[in-house]
């Protein structure tokens, strides 16, 4: 079943209203809601006095309208009676400032008392709802994150280090603590990297970030175990924050979940510009799908402008629908809008729900209802279909954490670099999966490895095997600089992959922030100049063929990019950071080398994705622009929404979507 619904807060509204809510939801085709993730105070208003009657009644109202329920454990927002017990319950931020009560996510995830109260509420909830047939799944907490620097976390960090390194000699050696005489002689001397340390020991900085990520994994697992004990047939998830969130290792932290869900917002008060980059949302989806290599849900799909203090830019008619289908096109099997009705009170008064404050259906409701109607027609076709990709972009949270400690260059962002490379493929309509540095590579033909700064022997070996057996790999600057302890390697860059690249980098140039350079490509299919910035690797080929040269400064005419044949495959090294046109060209060239064709040639701003069910293919064509666009179809298709056959040149209206079923089945 394709799940479609909203995040619902019955505790915010009079009980008499619930029936009308359920009626309107059912009318819009909803079959699921998420509830209770912020209702701790309603379920346990007074310590130890639990009340689930109201939630039973809400579930009853919803399930009589055919709506299933995902329950959230409420630990993201504890009630005041709990937080006033101990100062230690509050998280301490990187400035050493203890949080105060009044927002949410203010708890220290290592506080033992917090775990005790977590255990109580989660136990009671799971026990109470285990046999309720309307409940199908659980969301643990809400958007885990935020590092804590308190003394409890500090002690736990020291224990975590002890387990990892066993002896202080080993830790001192791996972190190189002889530098500035930081040699620790007791575990208790090791600090947490508060912001005041500005530039911290790289080993310490990386390990602390790993530790905090593990902390949330442990805290989540603690809750999952309770839920699974009582409710073995329910699925367990957590709502993540997409590609952009960089404080947790999402690969590790989703390993214990049954399904990945995430929160997809494109228009929020924090960016009031009119332009929205659809590639960003696409990258988010492809990252979330890549976490478990399977379809995901959007647990919070935007349902209006997203504002707290400001009223965020109003989504244009069609955008909510377009963004919903973009989620589905990239592998969403469930869409849950945040939120059902705009709250009249609280921080999120201006975070628009499907319904306005007054609760009467308006434009947003009608748009969602339209999607509901369409899904009732095509949901079965979508169900069970998968996204297949032959291109992977490899990322690593260790590398992200290491770049947080030392960004390397004020104009360099690892995340933006990945986004830019991703956009190259996105604008060519070539589907991509974002994978981790530990993932198996079978099944892909191209693996792009941007700036893999922390490069382990295992990853280097896997890439070599992949290339030897026919794969194509592309690396970019700052690859192979460090080992897994965040120590710089003592071999020439790109370190452990220099050999398969067939090159040595004798000097890497860090460019002034106001400086540009240029690269000249000399490939038959790419004979162009492109502006470059930030980094310039000066490459000495050791068997590789040079495909581009720097054209300015003291390194004019020095090799800037190479290609190396290695076993049955090829390794491309790009020693510069290029612009968008450059990334689009490189993506085209490299895909072409692997025989991967764009799904369709479209004008910029029209995105194409596909989902496969066996050998049947569904094509999603999404016009992100405010003008009608023309596209040329490469065959005969059934337009599933409009229920007609189409072929040849067709036009697609502004912000509109086509879902096409190919009339001849293809082999993948
Ligand atoms: C999400 C969060 C929701 C809600 C929403 C709007 O990040 O999970 O609970 O706060 O943002 O701010």
XYZ file of C-alpha atoms and ligand atoms in Angstrom:
680
model
C 0.000 0.000 0.000
C 1.247 3.493 -0.766
C 1.071 5.450 2.480
C -0.213 8.996 2.316
C -1.096 11.243 5.215
C -0.055 13.948 7.653
C 1.576 14.649 10.984
C -1.332 15.122 13.309
C -1.465 16.748 16.741
C -4.918 15.953 18.173
C -3.699 17.270 21.548
C -3.658 20.770 20.034
C -7.341 20.784 19.202
C -10.653 20.221 20.977
C -11.749 16.609 20.871
C -15.014 17.546 19.121
C -12.937 18.556 16.108
C -11.231 15.196 15.620
C -14.118 13.654 13.669
C -14.068 16.494 11.148
C -10.283 16.149 10.828
C -10.605 12.430 10.150
C -13.354 13.088 7.605
C -11.296 15.661 5.727
C -8.247 13.415 5.830
C -10.130 10.413 4.467
C -11.617 12.663 1.793
C -8.081 13.624 0.731
C -7.133 9.947 0.458
C -5.095 9.805 3.676
C -4.427 6.391 5.116
C -1.797 7.208 7.757
C -0.866 9.805 10.369
C 2.111 10.243 12.650
C 1.214 11.325 16.162
C 2.388 11.873 19.734
C 6.063 12.675 19.174
C 5.618 15.917 21.103
C 2.898 14.810 23.508
C 4.908 13.713 26.546
C 3.165 16.240 28.799
C -0.229 14.958 27.697
C 0.730 11.315 28.253
C 2.519 11.893 31.563
C 1.411 15.271 32.871
C 2.568 14.379 36.366
C 5.504 12.094 37.003
C 4.397 8.465 36.968
C 0.733 9.212 36.097
C 0.249 7.950 32.585
C -2.778 8.781 30.483
C -3.210 7.226 27.055
C -7.010 7.380 26.985
C -7.094 10.506 24.857
C -4.700 8.909 22.371
C -6.795 5.736 22.288
C -9.807 7.863 21.443
C -7.941 9.812 18.747
C -6.686 6.573 17.194
C -10.219 5.185 17.295
C -11.606 8.216 15.453
C -8.907 7.977 12.814
C -9.054 4.245 12.342
C -12.827 4.391 11.869
C -11.975 6.469 8.812
C -9.449 3.893 7.607
C -6.383 5.762 8.822
C -3.416 3.923 10.348
C -1.061 5.388 12.918
C 2.664 5.781 13.446
C 3.439 6.739 17.012
C 6.399 8.883 17.934
C 8.214 8.375 21.206
C 8.082 11.825 22.807
C 11.652 12.195 24.024
C 12.625 15.104 21.762
C 10.630 17.467 23.933
C 10.545 16.600 27.636
C 8.036 18.221 30.010
C 9.141 20.850 32.564
C 8.534 18.577 35.578
C 11.281 16.308 34.300
C 13.788 18.935 33.254
C 13.473 20.815 36.514
C 14.788 17.798 38.423
C 18.468 18.324 37.661
C 20.587 20.923 35.879
C 22.624 18.060 34.448
C 19.666 17.014 32.320
C 20.318 19.965 30.027
C 22.690 19.763 27.109
C 25.789 21.968 27.185
C 26.633 23.523 23.825
C 30.080 23.959 22.254
C 30.476 27.331 23.967
C 30.076 25.569 27.296
C 26.651 27.131 27.813
C 24.003 24.976 29.443
C 20.626 25.034 27.695
C 17.609 26.309 29.535
C 14.053 25.154 29.318
C 11.771 26.523 26.610
C 12.524 25.037 23.217
C 13.074 21.328 22.544
C 16.018 18.944 22.079
C 17.502 20.493 25.194
C 18.425 17.201 26.879
C 21.856 15.664 27.310
C 21.698 12.321 25.505
C 24.050 10.690 28.014
C 22.298 11.749 31.181
C 21.429 8.556 33.155
C 18.316 10.110 34.663
C 17.062 11.004 31.187
C 17.496 7.384 30.172
C 15.472 6.280 33.214
C 12.553 8.530 32.294
C 12.894 7.601 28.643
C 12.636 3.964 29.574
C 9.471 4.580 31.594
C 7.523 6.500 28.969
C 8.603 4.314 26.049
C 7.844 1.139 27.983
C 4.400 2.338 28.953
C 3.586 3.495 25.437
C 4.785 0.307 23.780
C 2.970 -1.883 26.270
C -0.219 0.116 25.925
C -0.349 0.258 22.112
C 1.172 -3.107 21.241
C -2.153 -4.721 20.368
C -3.874 -1.749 18.802
C -4.460 -2.860 15.205
C -4.393 0.724 13.917
C -0.785 1.229 15.015
C 1.655 0.113 12.341
C 4.953 1.675 13.302
C 7.043 3.865 15.572
C 9.237 6.867 15.128
C 11.957 7.127 17.780
C 12.355 10.659 19.151
C 12.474 13.418 16.509
C 15.398 14.592 14.388
C 18.301 13.412 16.521
C 21.296 15.694 16.666
C 23.120 18.390 18.626
C 26.366 17.597 20.337
C 26.679 17.876 24.086
C 29.843 19.035 25.867
C 28.837 18.517 29.509
C 30.860 16.717 32.175
C 28.788 13.515 31.848
C 29.512 13.433 28.118
C 33.129 14.227 28.810
C 33.525 11.187 31.102
C 31.661 8.996 28.662
C 33.925 10.218 25.878
C 36.988 9.187 27.882
C 35.487 5.708 28.349
C 34.674 5.527 24.640
C 38.299 6.398 23.863
C 39.559 3.795 26.298
C 37.546 1.148 24.482
C 38.799 2.320 21.104
C 42.492 2.682 21.929
C 42.877 0.371 24.946
C 45.977 2.207 26.204
C 46.928 5.846 26.567
C 50.198 5.102 24.748
C 48.187 4.049 21.730
C 45.924 7.124 21.894
C 48.888 9.474 22.316
C 50.613 7.841 19.381
C 47.561 7.937 17.112
C 46.673 11.542 17.942
C 50.303 12.644 17.863
C 49.877 14.346 21.223
C 53.598 15.029 21.542
C 52.757 18.078 19.410
C 52.519 20.983 21.913
C 53.124 18.501 24.761
C 49.529 17.238 24.953
C 50.634 13.797 26.114
C 47.855 12.416 28.342
C 48.861 10.368 31.352
C 45.326 9.825 32.731
C 42.129 9.232 30.721
C 40.420 11.869 32.840
C 42.752 14.561 31.429
C 41.269 14.298 27.939
C 38.978 17.260 27.157
C 35.947 17.618 24.932
C 36.645 20.012 22.055
C 34.791 23.115 23.194
C 34.640 25.968 20.692
C 37.141 27.913 22.785
C 39.806 25.420 21.637
C 39.339 26.913 18.177
C 41.770 24.630 16.372
C 41.684 21.364 18.214
C 43.899 18.317 17.859
C 42.522 16.717 14.664
C 42.430 13.237 16.237
C 40.515 14.511 19.248
C 38.134 16.549 17.103
C 37.288 13.612 14.853
C 36.898 11.088 17.676
C 34.657 13.354 19.708
C 32.322 13.729 16.710
C 32.299 9.964 16.190
C 31.562 9.507 19.873
C 28.583 11.890 19.835
C 27.211 10.134 16.780
C 27.542 6.780 18.581
C 25.844 8.314 21.615
C 22.679 8.986 19.644
C 22.848 5.574 18.054
C 22.988 3.982 21.521
C 20.182 6.139 22.847
C 18.058 5.294 19.820
C 18.865 1.574 20.168
C 17.819 1.711 23.807
C 14.364 2.839 22.697
C 14.199 0.484 19.709
C 14.828 -2.531 21.947
C 11.870 -1.604 24.139
C 9.569 -1.128 21.154
C 10.675 -4.367 19.498
C 10.150 -6.261 22.734
C 6.472 -5.320 22.862
C 5.679 -4.714 19.215
C 7.715 -7.104 17.062
C 5.447 -6.667 14.061
C 5.596 -2.859 13.976
C 8.236 -1.086 11.935
C 10.634 1.310 13.619
C 11.998 4.465 12.070
C 13.465 7.852 12.835
C 12.960 11.083 10.875
C 16.292 12.276 9.529
C 17.289 15.607 8.058
C 18.619 14.744 4.634
C 22.042 15.187 3.091
C 22.643 18.564 4.675
C 22.700 17.405 8.272
C 26.253 16.667 9.246
C 26.430 15.957 12.981
C 25.568 12.261 12.921
C 26.868 9.377 10.899
C 23.583 8.533 9.220
C 24.871 5.182 7.915
C 25.612 3.923 11.417
C 22.569 5.553 12.903
C 20.079 3.999 10.501
C 21.513 0.489 10.685
C 19.129 -0.392 13.538
C 16.022 0.992 11.822
C 13.600 -0.889 9.590
C 13.030 2.002 7.264
C 14.565 5.417 6.736
C 12.269 8.407 6.862
C 13.204 12.037 6.502
C 11.864 15.590 6.582
C 11.695 17.365 3.252
C 11.362 21.141 3.291
C 12.172 23.315 0.309
C 10.761 26.688 1.312
C 11.540 27.803 4.842
C 11.930 31.137 6.580
C 15.692 30.671 6.702
C 15.930 31.307 2.980
C 13.415 33.863 1.766
C 14.728 33.992 -1.813
C 12.379 33.068 -4.625
C 14.626 30.509 -6.333
C 14.581 26.955 -5.130
C 17.191 24.527 -6.344
C 15.415 21.251 -7.116
C 18.787 19.487 -7.210
C 19.160 19.988 -3.468
C 15.964 18.125 -2.667
C 16.926 15.452 -5.187
C 20.299 14.999 -3.497
C 18.570 14.701 -0.139
C 16.319 11.955 -1.444
C 19.136 10.065 -3.134
C 21.166 10.238 0.071
C 18.294 8.970 2.182
C 17.610 6.125 -0.265
C 21.309 5.289 -0.254
C 21.415 4.834 3.523
C 19.791 1.420 3.348
C 19.803 1.025 -0.428
C 16.062 0.888 -0.382
C 13.019 3.081 -0.629
C 12.223 5.477 2.161
C 9.382 7.612 3.463
C 9.103 11.326 3.756
C 7.787 11.687 7.293
C 7.489 15.447 6.978
C 6.690 16.608 3.477
C 6.227 20.341 3.161
C 2.590 21.386 3.234
C 2.935 25.190 3.152
C 5.403 27.943 3.968
C 7.748 26.950 6.768
C 8.063 29.769 9.276
C 8.685 30.339 12.962
C 9.211 34.068 13.441
C 8.652 34.941 9.801
C 5.918 33.871 7.450
C 8.015 32.004 4.916
C 7.679 32.458 1.168
C 4.359 30.999 0.047
C 4.691 27.880 -2.084
C 3.203 28.596 -5.489
C 0.175 26.654 -6.684
C 1.489 23.303 -7.865
C 4.692 23.296 -5.842
C 3.437 21.088 -3.017
C 2.255 18.559 -5.557
C 5.455 18.841 -7.600
C 7.667 18.326 -4.526
C 5.547 15.372 -3.466
C 6.069 13.692 -6.812
C 9.752 14.531 -6.751
C 9.960 12.610 -3.462
C 8.114 9.674 -4.980
C 10.220 9.774 -8.140
C 13.360 9.394 -6.015
C 12.009 6.434 -4.052
C 9.506 7.590 -1.422
C 6.995 4.873 -0.560
C 5.193 7.003 1.977
C 4.346 10.711 2.070
C 3.326 12.327 5.334
C 2.692 16.070 5.208
C 3.914 18.287 8.010
C 1.518 19.230 9.410
C -2.195 18.651 9.209
C -3.370 22.007 10.549
C -1.358 25.151 11.265
C -0.948 25.598 15.009
C -2.537 28.631 16.636
C 0.044 28.665 19.414
C 3.685 27.885 20.057
C 6.937 28.442 18.212
C 5.581 27.087 14.943
C 2.532 29.335 14.588
C 3.662 30.190 11.064
C 4.613 26.719 9.928
C 1.750 26.134 7.574
C -0.123 22.878 7.619
C -2.390 21.396 4.999
C -5.155 23.401 6.682
C -4.879 27.016 7.787
C -5.289 28.086 11.439
C -9.059 28.287 10.974
C -9.274 24.644 9.933
C -11.293 25.121 6.745
C -10.038 23.504 3.563
C -8.244 25.950 1.257
C -5.858 25.897 -1.685
C -3.267 23.700 0.014
C -5.860 21.142 1.027
C -7.204 21.005 -2.521
C -3.721 20.481 -3.914
C -3.030 17.660 -1.498
C -6.445 16.190 -2.255
C -5.555 16.213 -5.942
C -2.411 14.200 -5.171
C -4.511 11.842 -3.047
C -6.903 11.262 -5.942
C -4.053 10.673 -8.365
C -2.349 8.268 -5.986
C -5.535 6.281 -5.621
C -5.244 5.674 -9.380
C -1.526 5.052 -9.665
C -0.414 4.085 -6.142
C -0.574 0.378 -6.982
C 1.705 0.866 -9.956
C 4.221 2.743 -7.862
C 4.105 0.274 -5.003
C 6.963 -2.195 -5.129
C 8.877 -0.198 -7.730
C 12.507 0.747 -7.134
C 15.002 3.308 -8.289
C 17.998 1.802 -10.092
C 21.200 3.734 -10.474
C 24.440 2.915 -12.188
C 26.251 5.954 -10.846
C 27.174 6.338 -7.195
C 28.694 9.291 -5.404
C 30.649 8.187 -2.358
C 30.611 10.250 0.809
C 31.974 9.700 4.287
C 30.861 11.114 7.613
C 34.404 10.680 8.940
C 35.527 12.972 6.146
C 32.710 15.399 6.966
C 33.725 15.397 10.636
C 37.391 15.910 9.737
C 36.503 18.864 7.504
C 34.501 20.316 10.405
C 37.699 20.285 12.446
C 39.764 21.759 9.569
C 37.753 23.058 6.609
C 41.062 23.328 4.702
C 39.994 26.426 2.767
C 37.517 29.196 3.590
C 35.814 28.723 0.224
C 35.698 24.965 0.380
C 32.761 23.015 1.700
C 32.772 19.235 1.338
C 28.976 19.191 1.300
C 28.792 21.882 -1.382
C 31.461 20.091 -3.408
C 29.357 16.925 -3.362
C 26.241 18.915 -4.243
C 28.045 20.543 -7.178
C 29.227 17.209 -8.504
C 25.778 15.734 -7.973
C 24.257 18.615 -9.954
C 26.389 17.624 -12.927
C 24.520 14.326 -13.123
C 21.182 15.822 -12.094
C 21.237 18.252 -15.010
C 22.020 15.381 -17.363
C 19.042 13.379 -16.018
C 21.331 10.591 -14.877
C 20.121 8.955 -11.647
C 22.624 8.780 -8.821
C 22.792 7.070 -5.454
C 24.776 8.525 -2.586
C 26.702 5.761 -0.855
C 29.114 5.487 2.028
C 32.807 4.755 1.871
C 32.098 1.316 3.330
C 29.405 0.230 0.897
C 29.866 -2.596 -1.590
C 30.320 -1.247 -5.117
C 28.910 -4.094 -7.174
C 26.109 -3.024 -9.430
C 27.449 0.441 -10.120
C 29.399 1.345 -13.222
C 30.640 4.741 -12.152
C 31.706 5.706 -8.646
C 32.569 9.347 -8.053
C 34.646 9.932 -4.953
C 34.773 13.647 -4.203
C 37.455 14.850 -1.783
C 37.710 11.614 0.225
C 39.944 13.315 2.753
C 39.953 10.460 5.287
C 40.731 7.477 3.128
C 41.018 4.055 4.713
C 42.908 1.101 3.314
C 39.665 -0.795 3.060
C 38.010 1.868 0.902
C 41.081 2.197 -1.296
C 41.142 -1.584 -1.755
C 37.431 -1.745 -2.636
C 37.847 0.987 -5.195
C 40.801 -0.817 -6.711
C 38.856 -4.065 -7.014
C 35.956 -2.144 -8.556
C 38.210 -0.533 -11.140
C 40.123 -3.709 -11.903
C 36.881 -5.411 -12.752
C 35.751 -2.702 -15.167
C 34.380 0.183 -13.087
C 35.065 3.852 -13.661
C 36.130 5.944 -10.683
C 36.623 9.680 -10.472
C 38.510 11.467 -7.687
C 38.793 15.170 -6.923
C 41.205 17.340 -4.834
C 41.852 16.602 -1.149
C 41.569 12.864 -1.691
C 43.643 10.544 0.487
C 45.123 13.293 2.656
C 44.479 11.602 6.014
C 44.206 8.205 7.625
C 41.362 7.230 9.936
C 42.985 8.869 12.972
C 42.998 12.195 11.086
C 46.779 12.029 10.701
C 48.239 13.187 7.384
C 49.652 10.315 5.326
C 53.400 10.272 4.688
C 53.122 9.363 1.023
C 52.438 11.594 -1.972
C 48.837 12.485 -2.696
C 46.363 11.166 -3.576
C 47.785 8.793 -0.973
C 46.429 5.277 -1.011
C 44.864 5.698 -4.448
C 47.874 7.318 -6.160
C 48.692 3.963 -7.645
C 45.349 3.314 -9.331
C 45.254 6.936 -10.491
C 48.677 6.468 -12.068
C 49.782 9.871 -10.779
C 51.640 11.734 -8.063
C 50.672 15.160 -6.825
C 53.883 16.976 -6.134
C 52.280 20.154 -4.983
C 48.774 21.175 -4.107
C 48.059 24.863 -4.480
C 45.628 26.602 -2.167
C 44.336 29.601 -4.116
C 43.559 33.040 -2.717
C 39.861 33.552 -2.051
C 39.709 36.269 -4.704
C 41.724 34.310 -7.238
C 40.598 32.209 -10.204
C 42.447 29.965 -12.538
C 41.507 28.088 -15.629
C 41.706 24.584 -16.923
C 41.916 23.525 -20.546
C 40.543 20.132 -21.500
C 41.862 18.268 -24.473
C 39.460 15.380 -24.866
C 37.752 14.886 -28.246
C 34.363 15.145 -26.507
C 35.452 17.959 -24.211
C 37.709 20.564 -25.690
C 36.947 23.566 -23.555
C 38.296 25.958 -20.974
C 36.660 26.245 -17.575
C 37.284 28.622 -14.678
C 38.605 26.983 -11.514
C 39.048 28.112 -7.940
C 40.134 27.062 -4.439
C 42.488 24.149 -5.271
C 44.947 23.370 -8.015
C 46.699 20.021 -7.874
C 49.945 19.941 -9.839
C 50.002 16.429 -11.165
C 52.909 14.319 -12.354
C 51.594 11.423 -14.427
C 53.009 8.022 -13.511
C 51.378 6.062 -16.268
C 48.178 8.114 -16.539
C 47.255 10.139 -19.598
C 46.872 13.895 -19.123
C 43.469 15.217 -20.186
C 43.646 18.811 -18.922
C 46.180 21.504 -18.079
C 46.175 24.547 -15.831
C 46.444 27.655 -17.980
C 47.608 30.370 -15.591
C 49.980 31.344 -12.811
C 53.279 29.645 -11.968
C 51.820 26.256 -12.804
C 50.641 27.082 -16.339
C 50.756 24.023 -18.562
C 51.090 21.652 -15.653
C 48.691 18.673 -15.728
C 45.382 19.335 -13.985
C 43.429 16.163 -14.759
C 44.296 12.634 -15.841
C 42.838 9.336 -16.871
C 44.421 6.008 -16.115
C 43.559 2.587 -17.453
C 43.656 0.127 -14.608
C 42.689 -3.511 -15.094
C 39.435 -3.453 -17.058
C 38.448 -0.035 -15.743
C 39.498 3.588 -15.701
C 40.412 6.094 -13.035
C 39.948 9.788 -13.628
C 41.617 12.321 -11.382
C 40.349 15.894 -11.522
C 42.790 18.188 -9.723
C 40.627 21.313 -9.733
C 37.319 22.659 -8.472
C 35.285 23.733 -11.475
C 32.025 25.593 -12.015
C 28.592 24.206 -12.808
C 29.170 24.005 -16.547
C 32.341 22.063 -15.809
C 30.537 19.614 -13.549
C 27.779 19.073 -16.097
C 30.369 18.387 -18.822
C 32.402 16.013 -16.676
C 29.280 14.095 -15.654
C 28.307 13.756 -19.316
C 31.774 12.592 -20.381
C 32.199 10.082 -17.600
C 28.699 8.639 -18.022
C 29.263 8.362 -21.724
C 32.470 6.419 -21.089
C 30.407 3.921 -19.126
C 27.703 3.787 -21.798
C 25.170 5.465 -19.502
C 22.724 7.667 -21.369
C 20.587 10.464 -19.904
C 17.051 9.232 -19.178
C 15.858 11.954 -21.497
C 17.217 15.198 -22.885
C 15.224 18.030 -21.363
C 15.504 21.792 -21.057
C 17.297 22.869 -17.852
C 14.775 22.878 -15.023
C 12.890 19.815 -16.234
C 13.908 16.794 -14.201
C 13.424 13.180 -15.205
C 13.609 10.179 -12.881
C 12.505 6.579 -13.211
C 11.277 3.765 -10.989
C 11.299 0.151 -12.068
C 9.013 -2.727 -11.226
C 10.548 -5.813 -12.790
C 11.060 -4.764 -16.378
C 8.302 -2.165 -16.279
C 9.407 1.401 -16.049
C 7.666 4.494 -14.718
C 9.083 7.776 -15.853
C 8.562 10.938 -13.806
C 8.930 14.206 -15.680
C 8.969 17.213 -13.360
C 8.852 20.778 -14.614
C 10.391 22.885 -11.842
C 10.008 26.073 -13.854
C 7.252 28.661 -13.958
C 7.008 28.453 -17.751
C 5.647 25.724 -19.997
C 8.426 23.543 -21.413
C 8.597 21.309 -24.453
C 10.177 17.908 -24.372
C 10.660 15.223 -26.964
C 9.704 11.731 -25.908
C 11.776 8.834 -27.169
C 8.886 6.422 -27.529
C 5.232 5.785 -26.856
C 4.028 6.287 -23.312
C 0.857 6.112 -21.321
C 0.321 9.292 -19.332
C -0.997 7.789 -16.113
C -2.473 10.934 -14.628
C -4.301 12.099 -17.722
C -4.937 8.560 -18.963
C -3.935 9.070 -22.566
C -1.209 7.880 -24.915
C 1.509 10.344 -25.778
C 4.615 10.444 -27.955
C 6.807 12.892 -29.879
C 7.023 16.529 -28.835
C 4.836 17.350 -25.874
C 4.512 20.320 -23.591
C 4.518 20.256 -19.834
C 2.817 23.056 -17.919
C 4.608 25.157 -15.247
C 5.294 23.220 -12.025
C 3.533 20.225 -13.494
C 4.320 16.531 -13.423
C 3.928 13.715 -15.884
C 4.041 10.121 -14.794
C 4.586 7.974 -17.816
C 4.419 4.251 -18.287
C 6.437 2.944 -21.164
C 4.275 0.955 -23.524
C 7.075 -1.446 -24.423
C 8.837 -3.115 -21.493
C 12.575 -2.690 -21.428
C 15.323 -4.723 -19.981
C 17.227 -2.878 -17.309
C 11.019 19.586 11.630
C 10.565 18.929 12.913
C 9.091 19.183 13.162
C 8.771 20.610 12.979
C 9.207 21.080 11.609
C 8.922 22.542 11.377
O 12.369 19.743 11.584
O 10.795 17.557 12.890
O 8.767 18.773 14.460
O 9.401 21.327 13.956
O 10.572 20.868 11.469
O 9.753 23.379 12.102
